mmCIF file of C-alpha atoms in Angstrom:
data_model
loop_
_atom_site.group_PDB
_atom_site.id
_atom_site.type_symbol
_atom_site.label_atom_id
_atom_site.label_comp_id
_atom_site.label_asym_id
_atom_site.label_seq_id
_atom_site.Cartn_x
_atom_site.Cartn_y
_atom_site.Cartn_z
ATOM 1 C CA UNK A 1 8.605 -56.912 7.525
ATOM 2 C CA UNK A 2 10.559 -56.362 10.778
ATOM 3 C CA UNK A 3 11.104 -53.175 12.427
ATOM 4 C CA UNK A 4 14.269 -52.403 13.647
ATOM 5 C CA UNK A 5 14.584 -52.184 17.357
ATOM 6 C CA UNK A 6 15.117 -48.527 18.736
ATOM 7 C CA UNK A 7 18.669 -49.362 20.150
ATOM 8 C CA UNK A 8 19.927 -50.457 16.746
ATOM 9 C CA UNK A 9 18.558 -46.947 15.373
ATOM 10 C CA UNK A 10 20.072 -45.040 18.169
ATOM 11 C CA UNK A 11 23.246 -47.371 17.879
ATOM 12 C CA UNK A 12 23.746 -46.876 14.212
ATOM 13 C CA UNK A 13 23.395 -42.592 15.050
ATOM 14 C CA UNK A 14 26.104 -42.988 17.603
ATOM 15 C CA UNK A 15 28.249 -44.322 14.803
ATOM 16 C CA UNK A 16 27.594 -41.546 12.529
ATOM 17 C CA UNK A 17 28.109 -38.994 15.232
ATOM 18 C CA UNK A 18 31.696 -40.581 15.986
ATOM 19 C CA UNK A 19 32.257 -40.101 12.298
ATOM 20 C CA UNK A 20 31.970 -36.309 12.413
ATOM 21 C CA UNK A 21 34.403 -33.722 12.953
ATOM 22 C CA UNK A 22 33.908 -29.786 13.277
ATOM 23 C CA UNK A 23 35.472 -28.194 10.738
ATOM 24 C CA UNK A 24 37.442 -24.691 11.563
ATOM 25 C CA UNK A 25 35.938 -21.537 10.273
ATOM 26 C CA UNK A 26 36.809 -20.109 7.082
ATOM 27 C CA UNK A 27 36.329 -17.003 5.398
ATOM 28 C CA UNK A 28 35.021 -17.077 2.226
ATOM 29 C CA UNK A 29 33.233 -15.103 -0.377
ATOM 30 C CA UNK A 30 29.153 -13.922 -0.080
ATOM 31 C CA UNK A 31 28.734 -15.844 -3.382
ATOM 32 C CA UNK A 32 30.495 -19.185 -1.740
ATOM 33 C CA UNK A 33 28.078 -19.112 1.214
ATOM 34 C CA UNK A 34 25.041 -20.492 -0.250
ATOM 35 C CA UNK A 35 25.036 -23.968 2.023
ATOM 36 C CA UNK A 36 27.128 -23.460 4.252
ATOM 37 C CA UNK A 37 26.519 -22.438 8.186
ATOM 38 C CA UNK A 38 28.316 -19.582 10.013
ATOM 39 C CA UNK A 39 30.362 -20.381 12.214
ATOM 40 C CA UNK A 40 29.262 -17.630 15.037
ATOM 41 C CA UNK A 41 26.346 -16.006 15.235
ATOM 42 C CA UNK A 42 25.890 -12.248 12.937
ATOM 43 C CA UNK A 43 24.102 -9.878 14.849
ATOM 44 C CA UNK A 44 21.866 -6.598 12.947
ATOM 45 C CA UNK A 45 23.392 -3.239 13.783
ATOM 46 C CA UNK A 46 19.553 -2.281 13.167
ATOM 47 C CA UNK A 47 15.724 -3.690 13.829
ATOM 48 C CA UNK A 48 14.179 -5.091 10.457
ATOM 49 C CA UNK A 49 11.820 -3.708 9.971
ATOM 50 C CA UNK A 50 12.703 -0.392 11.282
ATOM 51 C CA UNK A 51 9.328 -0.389 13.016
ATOM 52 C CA UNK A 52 6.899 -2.472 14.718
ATOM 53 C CA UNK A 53 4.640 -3.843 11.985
ATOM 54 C CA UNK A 54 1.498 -5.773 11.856
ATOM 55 C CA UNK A 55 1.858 -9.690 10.011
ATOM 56 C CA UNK A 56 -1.608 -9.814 9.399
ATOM 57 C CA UNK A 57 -4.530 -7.528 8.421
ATOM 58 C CA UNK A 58 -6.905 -7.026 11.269
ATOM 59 C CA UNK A 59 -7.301 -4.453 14.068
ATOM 60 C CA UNK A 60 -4.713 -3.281 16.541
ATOM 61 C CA UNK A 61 -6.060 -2.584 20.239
ATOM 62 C CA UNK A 62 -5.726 -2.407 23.589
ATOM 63 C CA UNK A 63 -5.977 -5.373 26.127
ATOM 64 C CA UNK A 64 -8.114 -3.088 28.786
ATOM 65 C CA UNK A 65 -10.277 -1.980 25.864
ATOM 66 C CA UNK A 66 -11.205 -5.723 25.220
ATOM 67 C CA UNK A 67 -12.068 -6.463 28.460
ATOM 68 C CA UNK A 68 -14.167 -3.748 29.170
ATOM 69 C CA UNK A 69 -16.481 -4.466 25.916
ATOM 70 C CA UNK A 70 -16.068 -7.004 23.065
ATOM 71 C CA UNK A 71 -17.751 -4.176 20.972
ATOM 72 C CA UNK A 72 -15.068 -1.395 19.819
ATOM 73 C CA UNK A 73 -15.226 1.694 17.931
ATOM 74 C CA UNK A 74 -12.724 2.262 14.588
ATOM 75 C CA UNK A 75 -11.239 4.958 14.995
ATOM 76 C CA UNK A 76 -8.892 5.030 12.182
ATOM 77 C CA UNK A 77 -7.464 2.633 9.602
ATOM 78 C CA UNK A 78 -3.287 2.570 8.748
ATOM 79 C CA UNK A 79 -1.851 1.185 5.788
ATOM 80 C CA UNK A 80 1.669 0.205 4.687
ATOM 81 C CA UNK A 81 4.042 2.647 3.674
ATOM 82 C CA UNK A 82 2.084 5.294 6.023
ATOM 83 C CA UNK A 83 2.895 6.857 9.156
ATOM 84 C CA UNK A 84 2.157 5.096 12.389
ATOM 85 C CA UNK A 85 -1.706 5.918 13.092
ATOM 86 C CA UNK A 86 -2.959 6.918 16.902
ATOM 87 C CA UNK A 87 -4.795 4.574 18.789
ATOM 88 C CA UNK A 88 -7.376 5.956 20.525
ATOM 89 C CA UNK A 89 -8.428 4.640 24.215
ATOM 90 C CA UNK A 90 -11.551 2.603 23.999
ATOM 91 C CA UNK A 91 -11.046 2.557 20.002
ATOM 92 C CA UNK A 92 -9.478 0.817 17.191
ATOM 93 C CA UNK A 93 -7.183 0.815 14.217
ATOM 94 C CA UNK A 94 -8.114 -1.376 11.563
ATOM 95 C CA UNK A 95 -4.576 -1.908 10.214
ATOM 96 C CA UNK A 96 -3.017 -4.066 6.943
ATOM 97 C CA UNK A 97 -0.387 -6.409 6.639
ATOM 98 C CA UNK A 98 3.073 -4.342 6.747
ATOM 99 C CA UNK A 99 1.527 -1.221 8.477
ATOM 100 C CA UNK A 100 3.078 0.275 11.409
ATOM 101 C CA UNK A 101 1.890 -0.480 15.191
ATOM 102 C CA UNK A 102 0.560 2.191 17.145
ATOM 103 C CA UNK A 103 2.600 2.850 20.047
ATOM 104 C CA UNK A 104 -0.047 2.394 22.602
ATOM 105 C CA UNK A 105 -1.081 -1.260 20.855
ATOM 106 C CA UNK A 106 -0.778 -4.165 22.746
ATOM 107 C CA UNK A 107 -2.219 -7.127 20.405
ATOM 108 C CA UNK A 108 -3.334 -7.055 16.486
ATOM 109 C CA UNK A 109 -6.535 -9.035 16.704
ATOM 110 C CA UNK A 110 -7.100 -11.288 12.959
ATOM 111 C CA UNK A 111 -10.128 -9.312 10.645
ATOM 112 C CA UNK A 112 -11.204 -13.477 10.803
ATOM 113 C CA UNK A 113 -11.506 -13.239 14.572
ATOM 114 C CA UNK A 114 -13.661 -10.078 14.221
ATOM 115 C CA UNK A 115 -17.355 -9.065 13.156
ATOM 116 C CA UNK A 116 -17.031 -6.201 11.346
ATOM 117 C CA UNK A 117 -19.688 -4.123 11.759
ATOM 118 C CA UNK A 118 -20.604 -0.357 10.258
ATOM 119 C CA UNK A 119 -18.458 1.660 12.544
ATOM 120 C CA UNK A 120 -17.032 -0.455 15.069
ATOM 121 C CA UNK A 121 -15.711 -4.362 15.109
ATOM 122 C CA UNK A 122 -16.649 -7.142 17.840
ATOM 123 C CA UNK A 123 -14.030 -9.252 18.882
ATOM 124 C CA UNK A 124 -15.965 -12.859 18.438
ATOM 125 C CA UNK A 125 -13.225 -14.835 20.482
ATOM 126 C CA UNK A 126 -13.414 -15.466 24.057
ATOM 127 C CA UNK A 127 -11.389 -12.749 26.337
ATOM 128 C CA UNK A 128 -10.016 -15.543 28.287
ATOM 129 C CA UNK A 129 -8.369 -16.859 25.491
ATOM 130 C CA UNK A 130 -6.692 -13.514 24.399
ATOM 131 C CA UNK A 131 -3.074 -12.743 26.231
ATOM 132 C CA UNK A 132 -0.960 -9.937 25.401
ATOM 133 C CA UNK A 133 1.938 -10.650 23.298
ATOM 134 C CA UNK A 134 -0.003 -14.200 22.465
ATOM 135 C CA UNK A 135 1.882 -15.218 18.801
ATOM 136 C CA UNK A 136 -1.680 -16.882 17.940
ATOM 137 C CA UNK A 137 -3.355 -13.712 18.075
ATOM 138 C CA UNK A 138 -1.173 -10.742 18.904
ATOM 139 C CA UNK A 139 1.783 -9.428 17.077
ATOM 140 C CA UNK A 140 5.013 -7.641 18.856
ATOM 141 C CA UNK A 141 8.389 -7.211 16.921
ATOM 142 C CA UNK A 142 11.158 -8.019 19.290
ATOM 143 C CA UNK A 143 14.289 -5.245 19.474
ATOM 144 C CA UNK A 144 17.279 -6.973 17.506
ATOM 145 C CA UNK A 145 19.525 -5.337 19.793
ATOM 146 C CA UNK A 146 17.997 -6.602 23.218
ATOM 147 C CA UNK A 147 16.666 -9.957 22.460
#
Protein backbone atom coordinates (compact mmCIF):
# COMPACT_ATOMS: atom_id res chain seq x y z
CA UNK A 1 0.00 0.00 0.00
CA UNK A 2 1.17 3.50 -1.02
CA UNK A 3 0.82 6.53 0.95
CA UNK A 4 -0.25 9.46 -0.59
CA UNK A 5 2.26 12.21 -0.82
CA UNK A 6 1.52 15.29 1.53
CA UNK A 7 1.05 17.73 -1.49
CA UNK A 8 -1.71 15.59 -2.97
CA UNK A 9 -3.44 15.74 0.64
CA UNK A 10 -2.93 19.40 0.95
CA UNK A 11 -3.87 19.73 -2.87
CA UNK A 12 -7.07 17.83 -2.64
CA UNK A 13 -8.00 20.39 0.78
CA UNK A 14 -7.36 23.36 -1.41
CA UNK A 15 -10.04 21.98 -3.68
CA UNK A 16 -12.52 21.54 -1.05
CA UNK A 17 -11.81 24.92 0.41
CA UNK A 18 -12.49 26.56 -3.17
CA UNK A 19 -15.74 24.66 -2.99
CA UNK A 20 -17.04 26.53 0.05
CA UNK A 21 -18.98 29.54 0.39
CA UNK A 22 -20.08 31.51 3.67
CA UNK A 23 -23.44 31.49 3.98
CA UNK A 24 -25.29 34.91 5.29
CA UNK A 25 -26.75 34.85 8.72
CA UNK A 26 -30.17 33.94 9.39
CA UNK A 27 -32.44 34.16 12.13
CA UNK A 28 -34.08 31.30 13.08
CA UNK A 29 -35.89 29.61 15.87
CA UNK A 30 -34.00 28.20 19.42
CA UNK A 31 -35.46 24.79 18.40
CA UNK A 32 -33.80 25.12 14.64
CA UNK A 33 -30.36 25.81 16.13
CA UNK A 34 -29.29 22.48 17.15
CA UNK A 35 -26.17 22.20 14.41
CA UNK A 36 -25.82 25.08 13.32
CA UNK A 37 -22.98 27.88 14.30
CA UNK A 38 -23.72 31.54 15.19
CA UNK A 39 -22.83 33.70 13.15
CA UNK A 40 -21.27 36.39 15.80
CA UNK A 41 -20.24 35.77 18.93
CA UNK A 42 -23.25 35.93 22.18
CA UNK A 43 -21.85 37.44 25.04
CA UNK A 44 -23.42 36.64 29.07
CA UNK A 45 -24.97 39.75 30.57
CA UNK A 46 -23.80 37.75 33.83
CA UNK A 47 -20.72 35.38 35.24
CA UNK A 48 -21.85 31.59 35.36
CA UNK A 49 -21.53 30.69 37.97
CA UNK A 50 -22.37 33.74 39.83
CA UNK A 51 -19.30 33.06 41.95
CA UNK A 52 -15.90 31.80 41.88
CA UNK A 53 -16.19 28.05 42.46
CA UNK A 54 -13.85 25.27 43.06
CA UNK A 55 -13.82 22.23 39.96
CA UNK A 56 -12.40 19.87 42.16
CA UNK A 57 -12.53 18.81 45.84
CA UNK A 58 -9.35 19.67 47.63
CA UNK A 59 -8.10 22.63 49.70
CA UNK A 60 -8.10 26.28 48.77
CA UNK A 61 -4.91 28.36 50.00
CA UNK A 62 -2.66 30.86 49.75
CA UNK A 63 0.57 30.88 47.55
CA UNK A 64 2.75 32.66 50.54
CA UNK A 65 1.26 30.11 52.93
CA UNK A 66 2.79 27.26 50.75
CA UNK A 67 5.96 28.56 50.59
CA UNK A 68 6.49 29.28 53.98
CA UNK A 69 5.58 25.50 55.11
CA UNK A 70 4.26 22.53 53.06
CA UNK A 71 2.44 21.67 56.40
CA UNK A 72 -0.97 23.79 56.80
CA UNK A 73 -3.55 24.04 59.33
CA UNK A 74 -7.59 23.47 58.29
CA UNK A 75 -9.17 25.94 59.34
CA UNK A 76 -12.54 25.38 57.99
CA UNK A 77 -14.24 23.22 55.38
CA UNK A 78 -17.05 24.89 52.64
CA UNK A 79 -19.45 22.99 50.80
CA UNK A 80 -21.72 23.67 47.81
CA UNK A 81 -24.72 25.54 48.16
CA UNK A 82 -23.02 27.40 51.32
CA UNK A 83 -21.74 30.72 51.82
CA UNK A 84 -18.23 31.56 50.81
CA UNK A 85 -16.00 30.35 53.92
CA UNK A 86 -12.91 32.71 55.31
CA UNK A 87 -9.58 31.76 54.65
CA UNK A 88 -7.48 32.22 57.29
CA UNK A 89 -3.64 33.42 56.81
CA UNK A 90 -1.33 30.53 57.32
CA UNK A 91 -4.56 28.13 57.15
CA UNK A 92 -6.77 26.23 54.95
CA UNK A 93 -10.20 25.50 53.59
CA UNK A 94 -10.80 22.11 52.68
CA UNK A 95 -13.45 22.86 50.03
CA UNK A 96 -15.84 20.43 47.54
CA UNK A 97 -16.49 20.45 44.07
CA UNK A 98 -19.08 23.47 43.36
CA UNK A 99 -18.24 25.38 46.64
CA UNK A 100 -17.48 28.94 46.62
CA UNK A 101 -13.72 30.41 46.64
CA UNK A 102 -12.65 32.36 49.43
CA UNK A 103 -11.83 35.73 48.45
CA UNK A 104 -8.34 35.76 49.71
CA UNK A 105 -7.61 32.16 47.71
CA UNK A 106 -5.18 32.09 45.23
CA UNK A 107 -4.96 28.23 44.05
CA UNK A 108 -7.33 25.06 45.02
CA UNK A 109 -4.67 22.44 45.61
CA UNK A 110 -6.25 18.49 44.46
CA UNK A 111 -7.19 16.33 48.04
CA UNK A 112 -4.81 13.71 45.59
CA UNK A 113 -1.94 16.17 45.79
CA UNK A 114 -2.35 16.38 49.60
CA UNK A 115 -1.61 14.19 52.83
CA UNK A 116 -4.30 14.63 54.87
CA UNK A 117 -3.44 14.53 58.16
CA UNK A 118 -5.61 14.97 61.67
CA UNK A 119 -5.86 18.69 61.68
CA UNK A 120 -3.86 20.06 59.03
CA UNK A 121 -2.94 18.79 55.21
CA UNK A 122 0.73 18.67 53.59
CA UNK A 123 0.99 19.70 50.24
CA UNK A 124 3.14 16.50 48.80
CA UNK A 125 4.03 18.34 45.41
CA UNK A 126 7.05 20.28 44.89
CA UNK A 127 6.58 24.29 45.50
CA UNK A 128 8.45 24.90 42.40
CA UNK A 129 6.03 23.26 40.47
CA UNK A 130 2.97 25.17 41.95
CA UNK A 131 2.12 28.75 40.08
CA UNK A 132 -0.75 30.79 40.86
CA UNK A 133 -3.56 30.60 38.53
CA UNK A 134 -1.71 27.17 37.16
CA UNK A 135 -5.02 25.24 35.33
CA UNK A 136 -3.11 21.88 36.45
CA UNK A 137 -3.42 22.68 39.93
CA UNK A 138 -5.16 25.94 40.71
CA UNK A 139 -8.62 27.01 39.86
CA UNK A 140 -9.72 30.87 39.01
CA UNK A 141 -13.11 31.64 37.22
CA UNK A 142 -12.47 34.30 34.69
CA UNK A 143 -15.12 37.55 34.73
CA UNK A 144 -17.45 36.98 31.56
CA UNK A 145 -17.60 40.56 31.22
CA UNK A 146 -13.72 41.36 31.10
CA UNK A 147 -12.22 38.41 29.47
Amino acid sequence: MTLPIVSSIQAAIQQLADELEVLPAESITIHSAAGRVLAEDLLADRDSPALDVSAMDGYALRMQDIIKDPKIAVASTCAAGHAATELPAGGAVRIFTGAPVPDAAECVIKREDTLELESQIQVRIPVDQIAKGAITICFFVVDARTA
